[in-house]
Amino acid sequence: MRQVYVNGEFKKEDEAKVSVFDRGLLFSDSLYEVTTVINGKLIDFNNHMKRLDRSMTELKFKKLLNHLDILIFHRKLIELNNLKEGMIYLQVTRGVADRSFDMPKDKIEPTVLAFTQEKKIIDSESAKNGIKVMTLDDMRWKRCDIKTTQLLYASMAKTEATEKGFDDAWMLREGYVTEGSSSNAWIIKGKIIMTRQSDNLILSGITRDVIFKCAKDLGYEVVTKNITLPDAQSASEAFITSATACVMPVVKINASQIGDGKPGKFVTALREEYIKQALESSI
Ligand code: PMP
């Protein structure tokens, strides 16, 4: 049984509690971060914390946590659960208040919870074979840049894709690819790597940022631009990025095979470079 973290305490997973009046539960008035763990160490932790700060500022949450305290309980969770490879999920809600659409005028104490989940990160089957994605209308709200737990449409999109025999969904808004259900979307044409510019319609991924650097280190050019579905389907390679997927090749978009239907050489090299840099900088 796992030990989880709730508001400063470690509890057995079946003993941890949050209030039924928590605004995270009632309104998805709530933020999260997922930090990957490899060899028992945290990947890109500081950047995840910077993004959490930004999300908290955007939603005007009461500030209570410093990064060192968060690092300490992340490490404790790794130790208590003997986590070697997987992730730590961290959620911060605005807190507990009587149910009202009007947010409490005085800032209330955020609820903080975190838990570990095991997952194969490096030796993932999907990374070896690549994944198939289908496109769906992006029906999410227009503040996708804030990492809220308002994830129902992303969850519906992923479910629809898997029910139809795909691994994931890429979403389209006004004819352009925004992102995956829980990842950033990329294509490669020749030696140019492309992804959508970061704006309010996508989450600016922590992995995405690191990939800009890895791509440059490998001598590739990265361009941020709007990508249409025909652009994506005629790419020589395609991939997604996220903390737990790292760099994951995409080998099919709807009915179109990408490249020869196997993970291509640029994506494979990027994945290796990303994992190398991630391990070197893990804490
Ligand atoms: N976009 C969305 C919608 C996501 O949910 C995620 C992962 N949570 C990402 C992009 C990738 O972000 P990161 O690289 O920080 O995991």
Coordinates of C-alpha atoms and ligand atoms in Angstrom, one line a residue:
M1 CA 0.0 0.0 0.0
R2 CA 1.3 3.5 -0.9
Q3 CA 2.0 6.3 1.5
V4 CA 0.7 9.5 0.2
Y5 CA 1.1 13.2 1.3
V6 CA -1.8 15.4 2.4
N7 CA -1.4 18.8 3.9
G8 CA 1.9 18.2 5.6
E9 CA 1.3 14.6 6.6
F10 CA 2.2 11.2 5.2
K11 CA -0.7 8.7 5.3
K12 CA -1.6 5.2 4.1
E13 CA -3.4 5.7 0.8
D14 CA -6.7 4.5 2.2
E15 CA -6.5 6.8 5.2
A16 CA -5.7 10.1 3.5
K17 CA -8.7 12.5 3.4
V18 CA -9.7 15.8 1.8
S19 CA -12.9 17.7 2.5
V20 CA -16.0 17.3 0.5
F21 CA -16.1 21.1 0.3
D22 CA -12.7 21.4 -1.3
R23 CA -13.0 23.7 -4.3
G24 CA -10.7 21.4 -6.2
L25 CA -13.4 18.7 -6.0
L26 CA -16.4 21.0 -6.6
F27 CA -15.0 23.4 -9.2
S28 CA -11.7 21.9 -10.5
D29 CA -10.3 25.1 -8.8
S30 CA -7.1 23.2 -8.7
L31 CA -3.7 22.9 -10.2
Y32 CA -1.2 20.0 -10.6
E33 CA 2.3 19.0 -11.7
V34 CA 3.7 15.6 -12.7
T35 CA 7.4 15.1 -12.1
T36 CA 9.1 12.1 -13.6
V37 CA 11.3 9.9 -11.4
I38 CA 14.1 7.8 -12.9
N39 CA 16.5 5.8 -10.7
G40 CA 14.8 7.3 -7.7
K41 CA 15.6 10.9 -8.8
L42 CA 13.5 13.8 -9.9
I43 CA 13.6 15.0 -13.5
D44 CA 13.2 18.8 -14.3
F45 CA 11.9 19.4 -10.8
N46 CA 12.8 23.1 -10.6
N47 CA 11.0 23.9 -13.9
H48 CA 7.9 22.1 -12.8
M49 CA 7.9 24.2 -9.6
K50 CA 8.3 27.4 -11.6
R51 CA 5.3 26.4 -13.7
L52 CA 3.3 25.6 -10.6
D53 CA 4.1 29.1 -9.3
R54 CA 3.0 30.7 -12.5
S55 CA -0.3 28.7 -12.4
M56 CA -0.9 29.7 -8.8
T57 CA -0.3 33.4 -9.7
E58 CA -2.7 33.2 -12.7
L59 CA -5.4 31.8 -10.4
K60 CA -4.5 34.1 -7.5
F61 CA -4.0 31.2 -5.0
K62 CA -2.6 32.0 -1.6
K63 CA 1.1 31.4 -1.8
L64 CA 2.2 29.0 0.9
L65 CA 4.8 26.5 -0.4
N66 CA 8.4 27.1 -1.1
H67 CA 10.2 24.8 -3.5
L68 CA 12.5 23.3 -0.9
D69 CA 9.6 22.1 1.2
I70 CA 8.0 20.6 -1.9
L71 CA 11.3 19.0 -2.8
I72 CA 11.6 17.5 0.7
F73 CA 8.2 15.8 0.6
H74 CA 8.8 14.6 -3.0
R75 CA 12.0 12.9 -1.9
K76 CA 10.3 11.5 1.2
L77 CA 7.5 10.0 -1.0
I78 CA 10.2 8.4 -3.2
E79 CA 11.8 6.9 -0.2
L80 CA 8.7 5.7 1.6
N81 CA 7.3 4.1 -1.5
N82 CA 10.7 2.8 -2.7
L83 CA 10.0 4.4 -6.1
K84 CA 12.6 3.7 -8.8
E85 CA 10.8 4.7 -12.0
G86 CA 7.5 6.5 -12.4
M87 CA 6.2 9.8 -11.3
I88 CA 5.1 12.0 -8.5
Y89 CA 1.7 13.7 -8.9
L90 CA 1.3 16.9 -7.0
Q91 CA -2.1 18.7 -6.7
V92 CA -2.7 22.1 -5.1
T93 CA -6.3 23.3 -4.7
R94 CA -7.6 26.7 -3.7
G95 CA -8.8 25.1 -0.5
V96 CA -12.0 24.5 1.4
A97 CA -15.0 26.9 1.4
D98 CA -18.8 26.9 1.4
R99 CA -19.9 26.1 -2.2
S100 CA -20.2 29.3 -4.2
F101 CA -19.3 30.3 -7.7
D102 CA -17.9 33.5 -6.3
M103 CA -14.4 32.6 -5.1
P104 CA -13.7 33.4 -1.4
K105 CA -12.7 37.1 -1.1
D106 CA -10.1 36.4 1.5
K107 CA -7.4 34.0 0.4
I108 CA -7.9 30.5 1.9
E109 CA -5.3 27.8 2.7
P110 CA -4.6 25.7 -0.3
T111 CA -5.0 21.9 0.0
V112 CA -1.8 20.1 -1.1
L113 CA -1.6 16.4 -1.9
A114 CA 0.9 14.2 -3.6
F115 CA 1.4 10.6 -4.4
T116 CA 3.7 8.3 -6.3
Q117 CA 2.8 6.1 -9.3
E118 CA 5.1 3.5 -10.9
K119 CA 5.5 3.6 -14.7
K120 CA 8.1 2.3 -17.1
I121 CA 9.7 5.5 -18.5
I122 CA 12.9 4.4 -20.3
D123 CA 12.0 0.9 -21.4
S124 CA 8.5 1.8 -22.7
E125 CA 7.0 -0.4 -25.4
S126 CA 5.3 2.6 -27.0
A127 CA 8.6 4.3 -27.4
K128 CA 10.0 1.2 -29.3
N129 CA 7.0 0.9 -31.7
G130 CA 5.7 4.4 -31.8
I131 CA 2.1 5.5 -31.1
K132 CA -1.0 6.1 -33.4
V133 CA -3.0 9.3 -32.9
M134 CA -6.4 10.4 -34.1
T135 CA -7.4 14.0 -34.4
L136 CA -10.4 15.5 -32.6
D137 CA -11.9 18.9 -32.2
D138 CA -10.2 20.8 -29.4
M139 CA -13.2 21.6 -27.2
R140 CA -11.3 22.8 -24.2
W141 CA -11.5 26.2 -22.6
K142 CA -9.1 29.0 -23.8
R143 CA -6.7 28.9 -20.8
C144 CA -4.9 25.7 -21.6
D145 CA -1.7 27.5 -20.5
I146 CA -2.7 27.0 -16.9
K147 CA -2.2 23.4 -15.6
T148 CA -5.6 23.0 -13.9
T149 CA -7.2 19.6 -13.0
Q150 CA -10.1 20.6 -15.3
L151 CA -9.2 17.6 -17.5
L152 CA -12.6 16.1 -18.5
Y153 CA -12.3 16.9 -22.2
A154 CA -8.7 15.6 -22.4
S155 CA -9.9 12.4 -20.7
M156 CA -12.9 12.1 -23.1
A157 CA -10.6 12.6 -26.1
K158 CA -8.1 10.0 -24.9
T159 CA -10.9 7.6 -24.3
E160 CA -12.5 8.1 -27.7
A161 CA -9.1 7.6 -29.3
T162 CA -8.4 4.3 -27.5
E163 CA -11.9 3.0 -28.1
K164 CA -11.2 3.6 -31.8
G165 CA -7.9 1.6 -31.7
F166 CA -5.5 4.6 -31.5
D167 CA -3.2 5.4 -28.6
D168 CA -4.0 9.0 -28.1
A169 CA -5.7 12.1 -29.6
W170 CA -4.2 15.2 -31.1
M171 CA -6.6 18.2 -30.9
L172 CA -7.4 20.6 -33.7
R173 CA -8.6 24.2 -33.2
E174 CA -9.5 26.2 -36.3
G175 CA -7.7 23.7 -38.5
Y176 CA -4.4 23.8 -36.5
V177 CA -3.0 21.1 -34.3
T178 CA -2.9 22.4 -30.7
E179 CA -1.5 19.5 -28.7
G180 CA -2.1 16.0 -27.5
S181 CA -4.6 15.1 -24.8
S182 CA -1.7 15.2 -22.3
S183 CA 1.4 16.1 -24.3
N184 CA 2.8 18.6 -26.8
A185 CA 2.7 17.7 -30.5
W186 CA 5.6 17.9 -32.9
I187 CA 6.4 17.1 -36.5
I188 CA 9.7 16.9 -38.5
K189 CA 10.2 17.8 -42.1
G190 CA 13.7 17.3 -43.4
K191 CA 15.9 18.6 -40.6
I192 CA 13.3 21.1 -39.3
I193 CA 11.4 20.3 -36.1
M194 CA 8.1 22.1 -35.7
T195 CA 5.7 22.6 -32.9
R196 CA 2.9 25.1 -32.2
Q197 CA 3.9 28.4 -30.6
S198 CA 3.2 28.6 -27.0
D199 CA 0.1 30.7 -26.3
N200 CA -3.2 30.4 -24.2
L201 CA -4.3 27.4 -26.3
I202 CA -1.6 24.9 -25.2
L203 CA 0.2 24.0 -22.1
S204 CA 3.8 25.1 -22.4
G205 CA 5.4 21.7 -21.6
I206 CA 8.5 21.5 -19.4
T207 CA 9.7 18.7 -21.6
R208 CA 9.0 20.9 -24.7
D209 CA 11.4 23.5 -23.3
V210 CA 14.2 21.0 -22.8
I211 CA 13.6 19.6 -26.3
F212 CA 14.4 23.0 -27.8
K213 CA 17.8 22.8 -26.2
C214 CA 18.4 19.1 -27.1
A215 CA 17.4 19.7 -30.7
K216 CA 19.9 22.6 -31.0
D217 CA 22.6 20.4 -29.3
L218 CA 22.0 17.8 -32.1
G219 CA 22.2 20.5 -34.8
Y220 CA 18.5 20.6 -35.7
E221 CA 16.5 23.7 -36.3
V222 CA 13.3 24.2 -34.3
V223 CA 10.5 26.4 -35.6
T224 CA 7.3 27.3 -33.7
K225 CA 4.4 27.7 -36.0
N226 CA 0.8 26.7 -36.6
I227 CA 0.6 23.2 -38.0
T228 CA -2.3 22.0 -40.1
L229 CA -3.5 18.4 -40.3
P230 CA -2.2 18.0 -43.9
D231 CA 1.2 19.4 -42.7
A232 CA 1.2 16.8 -39.9
Q233 CA 0.2 13.9 -42.1
S234 CA 2.9 14.7 -44.7
A235 CA 5.7 15.0 -42.1
S236 CA 8.7 12.7 -42.3
E237 CA 8.5 12.1 -38.5
A238 CA 6.3 13.1 -35.7
F239 CA 6.3 12.8 -31.9
I240 CA 4.9 13.9 -28.6
T241 CA 6.6 15.2 -25.5
S242 CA 5.5 15.1 -21.8
A243 CA 7.2 14.4 -18.5
T244 CA 6.4 10.7 -18.4
A245 CA 6.4 10.0 -22.2
C246 CA 9.7 11.9 -22.6
V247 CA 9.9 11.9 -26.4
M248 CA 7.5 9.4 -27.9
P249 CA 7.4 8.7 -31.7
V250 CA 4.1 9.0 -33.6
V251 CA 3.9 6.6 -36.5
K252 CA 0.3 7.2 -37.7
I253 CA -2.0 10.2 -37.7
N254 CA -5.6 9.2 -38.6
A255 CA -5.3 6.9 -41.7
S256 CA -1.9 8.3 -42.7
Q257 CA 1.3 6.4 -41.9
I258 CA 4.2 8.7 -40.9
G259 CA 7.5 7.9 -42.6
D260 CA 7.8 4.2 -42.9
G261 CA 5.5 3.6 -40.0
K262 CA 8.4 3.0 -37.5
P263 CA 10.1 5.5 -35.1
G264 CA 12.4 7.6 -37.3
K265 CA 16.1 8.5 -36.8
F266 CA 15.6 12.1 -35.7
V267 CA 13.0 11.2 -33.1
T268 CA 15.1 8.3 -31.9
A269 CA 18.2 10.5 -31.5
L270 CA 16.1 13.2 -29.7
R271 CA 14.7 10.7 -27.3
E272 CA 18.2 9.5 -26.4
E273 CA 19.6 13.0 -26.0
Y274 CA 16.6 14.1 -23.9
I275 CA 17.0 11.0 -21.6
K276 CA 20.8 11.6 -21.3
Q277 CA 20.3 15.3 -20.3
A278 CA 17.4 14.5 -18.0
L279 CA 19.5 11.9 -16.1
E280 CA 22.5 14.2 -15.9
S281 CA 20.4 17.0 -14.4
S282 CA 18.1 14.8 -12.1
I283 CA 18.1 15.7 -8.4
Ligands
PMP1 N1 0.1 19.5 -22.8 C1 -0.9 19.0 -22.0 C2 -2.3 19.3 -22.3 C3 -0.5 18.2 -20.9 O1 -1.4 17.7 -20.1 C4 0.9 17.9 -20.7 C5 1.4 17.0 -19.6 N2 0.8 17.2 -18.4 C6 1.8 18.5 -21.6 C7 1.4 19.3 -22.7 C8 3.3 18.2 -21.5 O2 3.8 18.9 -20.4 P1 5.1 18.4 -19.6 O3 6.2 18.3 -20.7 O4 5.4 19.5 -18.7 O5 4.7 17.1 -19.0

